[in-house]
């Protein structure tokens, strides 16, 4: 009997995602990925500056990782054996991570994604401290499962999923150590979770000294310090971990994204042996948090090959040097355009904030519309009912913000259409273009991006006049 696979294709109304990709002229079908470039089914090559949202630090299909994975498959190595035996490669990976990680991180729990690595950290903190309250930063991004979402500081992602995990407390962003001090001293908090550079929040680097003060405050108040290195880790900012810049020693650290070279999903939650033992150190507790797929040998083989390649090719240092060059070149070509607010970031974790001021633009349209009514706009506006006033004001402000975001998206579209460059905005801030290529990007590719971006700025300046 022949079995037919039935594929349902959306017909009359394409889902929103398809519409969105079409609107951005980004509805490609990519058939091949190699390093920093992607080839579509029309034979057109694109420079990929998104790099799988940070999971391709070594680029698409990195040879050492692909080779290690195919060798392991070829050898028919055992894969999912982790809760019936001691998996060899997973154990070696745990060893390697503990060796590379800052401070006294000595235990590793493996999972399959960033948000799962965060879930594991949150549960670990609760189980180890007996305290349900986790402090987190405004504008943070830690993932979209319910627990991770409850420490993600962006209302847009949260509002349709209430109630989230209760008790968590948000700390104002901006490197405000006093705000954190108030929360940690006046409330009973078990752990503080933060990214070392806010990535999805729009590439925000903390002021010098902030992270050391955070660590001191956590120690003083007996609060676990949990760092999310899911995006900043594995060379992205110019060191193996962004922690290394500040020389801090967290109690818990989360990794994912590039850990297995972008070939196999993986997540890892590292912690000190004290935290682990308190959370899961007894016969009643040691199986409290598990994952069927987490900790398989194949993902570990990929991750070990990735770590080896990162170290052998000195990729973190390379990322730092290329990042410095990239940032200075971007600043140089964009400084004459008033709509480029800032180029910021560290290593190859850069962002360009675009801010074209649409303030009063919608109001001007509304006035124009009102001139079609008898009488003048001022009189008409004055006598509109109160609720119309407040709705109009809110709608005008929101519309102006949306126009600013659409202005930014126009850069993304033009880079794609006119220059074959893939970019995107950050998840919490739609006016920041993320510049997060594979860390193997060459100087020539950086120069190509910079000259293309300058040309888009020039086009947009003309369009602006
Ligand atoms: C800092 C950080 N934490 C957690 C996550 C969630 O990772 P995932 O999308 O794999 O669940 C992300 C994803 O962008 C992230 O940037």
PDB file of N, CA, C and O in Angstrom, residues 194-221:
ATOM      1  N   UNK A 194      19.675  38.090  34.777  1.00  0.00           N
ATOM      2  CA  UNK A 194      19.882  39.168  33.799  1.00  0.00           C
ATOM      3  C   UNK A 194      20.743  38.703  32.628  1.00  0.00           C
ATOM      4  O   UNK A 194      21.488  37.727  32.750  1.00  0.00           O
ATOM      5  N   UNK A 195      20.559  39.402  31.492  1.00  0.00           N
ATOM      6  CA  UNK A 195      21.464  39.233  30.357  1.00  0.00           C
ATOM      7  C   UNK A 195      22.619  40.202  30.572  1.00  0.00           C
ATOM      8  O   UNK A 195      22.425  41.269  31.146  1.00  0.00           O
ATOM      9  N   UNK A 196      23.795  39.865  30.043  1.00  0.00           N
ATOM     10  CA  UNK A 196      24.949  40.739  30.295  1.00  0.00           C
ATOM     11  C   UNK A 196      24.999  41.903  29.309  1.00  0.00           C
ATOM     12  O   UNK A 196      25.572  42.951  29.590  1.00  0.00           O
ATOM     13  N   UNK A 197      24.399  41.703  28.148  1.00  0.00           N
ATOM     14  CA  UNK A 197      24.042  42.812  27.253  1.00  0.00           C
ATOM     15  C   UNK A 197      22.612  42.490  26.861  1.00  0.00           C
ATOM     16  O   UNK A 197      22.337  41.353  26.449  1.00  0.00           O
ATOM     17  N   UNK A 198      21.694  43.435  27.009  1.00  0.00           N
ATOM     18  CA  UNK A 198      20.321  43.111  26.607  1.00  0.00           C
ATOM     19  C   UNK A 198      20.271  43.034  25.082  1.00  0.00           C
ATOM     20  O   UNK A 198      20.456  44.041  24.390  1.00  0.00           O
ATOM     21  N   UNK A 199      20.037  41.825  24.572  1.00  0.00           N
ATOM     22  CA  UNK A 199      20.053  41.616  23.121  1.00  0.00           C
ATOM     23  C   UNK A 199      18.733  41.980  22.475  1.00  0.00           C
ATOM     24  O   UNK A 199      18.620  42.982  21.753  1.00  0.00           O
ATOM     25  N   UNK A 200      17.709  41.189  22.768  1.00  0.00           N
ATOM     26  CA  UNK A 200      16.407  41.428  22.140  1.00  0.00           C
ATOM     27  C   UNK A 200      15.795  42.747  22.610  1.00  0.00           C
ATOM     28  O   UNK A 200      14.892  43.284  21.999  1.00  0.00           O
ATOM     29  N   UNK A 201      16.305  43.267  23.715  1.00  0.00           N
ATOM     30  CA  UNK A 201      15.821  44.561  24.218  1.00  0.00           C
ATOM     31  C   UNK A 201      16.343  45.735  23.390  1.00  0.00           C
ATOM     32  O   UNK A 201      15.985  46.875  23.647  1.00  0.00           O
ATOM     33  N   UNK A 202      17.238  45.455  22.425  1.00  0.00           N
ATOM     34  CA  UNK A 202      17.739  46.538  21.568  1.00  0.00           C
ATOM     35  C   UNK A 202      19.230  46.804  21.736  1.00  0.00           C
ATOM     36  O   UNK A 202      19.705  47.902  21.488  1.00  0.00           O
ATOM     37  N   UNK A 203      19.999  45.776  22.118  1.00  0.00           N
ATOM     38  CA  UNK A 203      21.468  45.858  22.275  1.00  0.00           C
ATOM     39  C   UNK A 203      21.831  46.998  23.248  1.00  0.00           C
ATOM     40  O   UNK A 203      22.303  48.065  22.845  1.00  0.00           O
ATOM     41  N   UNK A 204      21.576  46.756  24.523  1.00  0.00           N
ATOM     42  CA  UNK A 204      21.930  47.729  25.559  1.00  0.00           C
ATOM     43  C   UNK A 204      23.061  47.172  26.423  1.00  0.00           C
ATOM     44  O   UNK A 204      22.920  46.122  27.034  1.00  0.00           O
ATOM     45  N   UNK A 205      24.160  47.918  26.431  1.00  0.00           N
ATOM     46  CA  UNK A 205      25.329  47.534  27.227  1.00  0.00           C
ATOM     47  C   UNK A 205      25.233  48.270  28.564  1.00  0.00           C
ATOM     48  O   UNK A 205      24.891  49.455  28.596  1.00  0.00           O
ATOM     49  N   UNK A 206      25.538  47.595  29.667  1.00  0.00           N
ATOM     50  CA  UNK A 206      25.463  48.245  30.987  1.00  0.00           C
ATOM     51  C   UNK A 206      26.622  49.209  31.183  1.00  0.00           C
ATOM     52  O   UNK A 206      27.704  48.997  30.641  1.00  0.00           O
ATOM     53  N   UNK A 207      26.398  50.253  31.991  1.00  0.00           N
ATOM     54  CA  UNK A 207      27.515  51.156  32.302  1.00  0.00           C
ATOM     55  C   UNK A 207      28.640  50.398  33.011  1.00  0.00           C
ATOM     56  O   UNK A 207      28.372  49.404  33.702  1.00  0.00           O
ATOM     57  N   UNK A 208      29.881  50.885  32.836  1.00  0.00           N
ATOM     58  CA  UNK A 208      31.040  50.257  33.500  1.00  0.00           C
ATOM     59  C   UNK A 208      30.795  50.136  34.998  1.00  0.00           C
ATOM     60  O   UNK A 208      30.310  51.070  35.627  1.00  0.00           O
ATOM     61  N   UNK A 209      31.110  48.981  35.539  1.00  0.00           N
ATOM     62  CA  UNK A 209      31.022  48.811  36.992  1.00  0.00           C
ATOM     63  C   UNK A 209      29.674  48.264  37.463  1.00  0.00           C
ATOM     64  O   UNK A 209      29.578  47.737  38.578  1.00  0.00           O
ATOM     65  N   UNK A 210      28.647  48.372  36.622  1.00  0.00           N
ATOM     66  CA  UNK A 210      27.300  47.946  37.052  1.00  0.00           C
ATOM     67  C   UNK A 210      27.275  46.459  37.423  1.00  0.00           C
ATOM     68  O   UNK A 210      26.762  46.069  38.476  1.00  0.00           O
ATOM     69  N   UNK A 211      27.872  45.633  36.564  1.00  0.00           N
ATOM     70  CA  UNK A 211      27.780  44.181  36.808  1.00  0.00           C
ATOM     71  C   UNK A 211      28.542  43.757  38.068  1.00  0.00           C
ATOM     72  O   UNK A 211      28.087  42.881  38.804  1.00  0.00           O
ATOM     73  N   UNK A 212      29.670  44.412  38.324  1.00  0.00           N
ATOM     74  CA  UNK A 212      30.397  44.108  39.560  1.00  0.00           C
ATOM     75  C   UNK A 212      29.565  44.514  40.777  1.00  0.00           C
ATOM     76  O   UNK A 212      29.542  43.807  41.782  1.00  0.00           O
ATOM     77  N   UNK A 213      28.862  45.642  40.649  1.00  0.00           N
ATOM     78  CA  UNK A 213      28.013  46.085  41.767  1.00  0.00           C
ATOM     79  C   UNK A 213      26.836  45.126  41.958  1.00  0.00           C
ATOM     80  O   UNK A 213      26.432  44.843  43.084  1.00  0.00           O
ATOM     81  N   UNK A 214      26.318  44.624  40.852  1.00  0.00           N
ATOM     82  CA  UNK A 214      25.231  43.644  40.931  1.00  0.00           C
ATOM     83  C   UNK A 214      25.706  42.423  41.711  1.00  0.00           C
ATOM     84  O   UNK A 214      25.030  41.932  42.615  1.00  0.00           O
ATOM     85  N   UNK A 215      26.910  41.961  41.346  1.00  0.00           N
ATOM     86  CA  UNK A 215      27.444  40.771  42.036  1.00  0.00           C
ATOM     87  C   UNK A 215      27.606  41.041  43.533  1.00  0.00           C
ATOM     88  O   UNK A 215      27.196  40.216  44.368  1.00  0.00           O
ATOM     89  N   UNK A 216      28.173  42.211  43.872  1.00  0.00           N
ATOM     90  CA  UNK A 216      28.402  42.528  45.292  1.00  0.00           C
ATOM     91  C   UNK A 216      27.064  42.570  46.037  1.00  0.00           C
ATOM     92  O   UNK A 216      26.939  42.032  47.146  1.00  0.00           O
ATOM     93  N   UNK A 217      26.073  43.165  45.395  1.00  0.00           N
ATOM     94  CA  UNK A 217      24.755  43.283  46.016  1.00  0.00           C
ATOM     95  C   UNK A 217      24.097  41.912  46.211  1.00  0.00           C
ATOM     96  O   UNK A 217      23.457  41.641  47.232  1.00  0.00           O
ATOM     97  N   UNK A 218      24.270  41.049  45.221  1.00  0.00           N
ATOM     98  CA  UNK A 218      23.704  39.697  45.336  1.00  0.00           C
ATOM     99  C   UNK A 218      24.366  38.949  46.497  1.00  0.00           C
ATOM    100  O   UNK A 218      23.680  38.281  47.278  1.00  0.00           O
ATOM    101  N   UNK A 219      25.685  39.076  46.597  1.00  0.00           N
ATOM    102  CA  UNK A 219      26.395  38.394  47.693  1.00  0.00           C
ATOM    103  C   UNK A 219      25.908  38.938  49.049  1.00  0.00           C
ATOM    104  O   UNK A 219      25.640  38.181  49.973  1.00  0.00           O
ATOM    105  N   UNK A 220      25.806  40.278  49.106  1.00  0.00           N
ATOM    106  CA  UNK A 220      25.421  40.951  50.361  1.00  0.00           C
ATOM    107  C   UNK A 220      24.026  40.524  50.816  1.00  0.00           C
ATOM    108  O   UNK A 220      23.770  40.377  52.011  1.00  0.00           O
ATOM    109  N   UNK A 221      23.124  40.321  49.861  1.00  0.00           N
ATOM    110  CA  UNK A 221      21.728  40.024  50.214  1.00  0.00           C
ATOM    111  C   UNK A 221      21.410  38.532  50.095  1.00  0.00           C
ATOM    112  O   UNK A 221      20.247  38.140  50.141  1.00  0.00           O
TER     113      UNK A 221
END
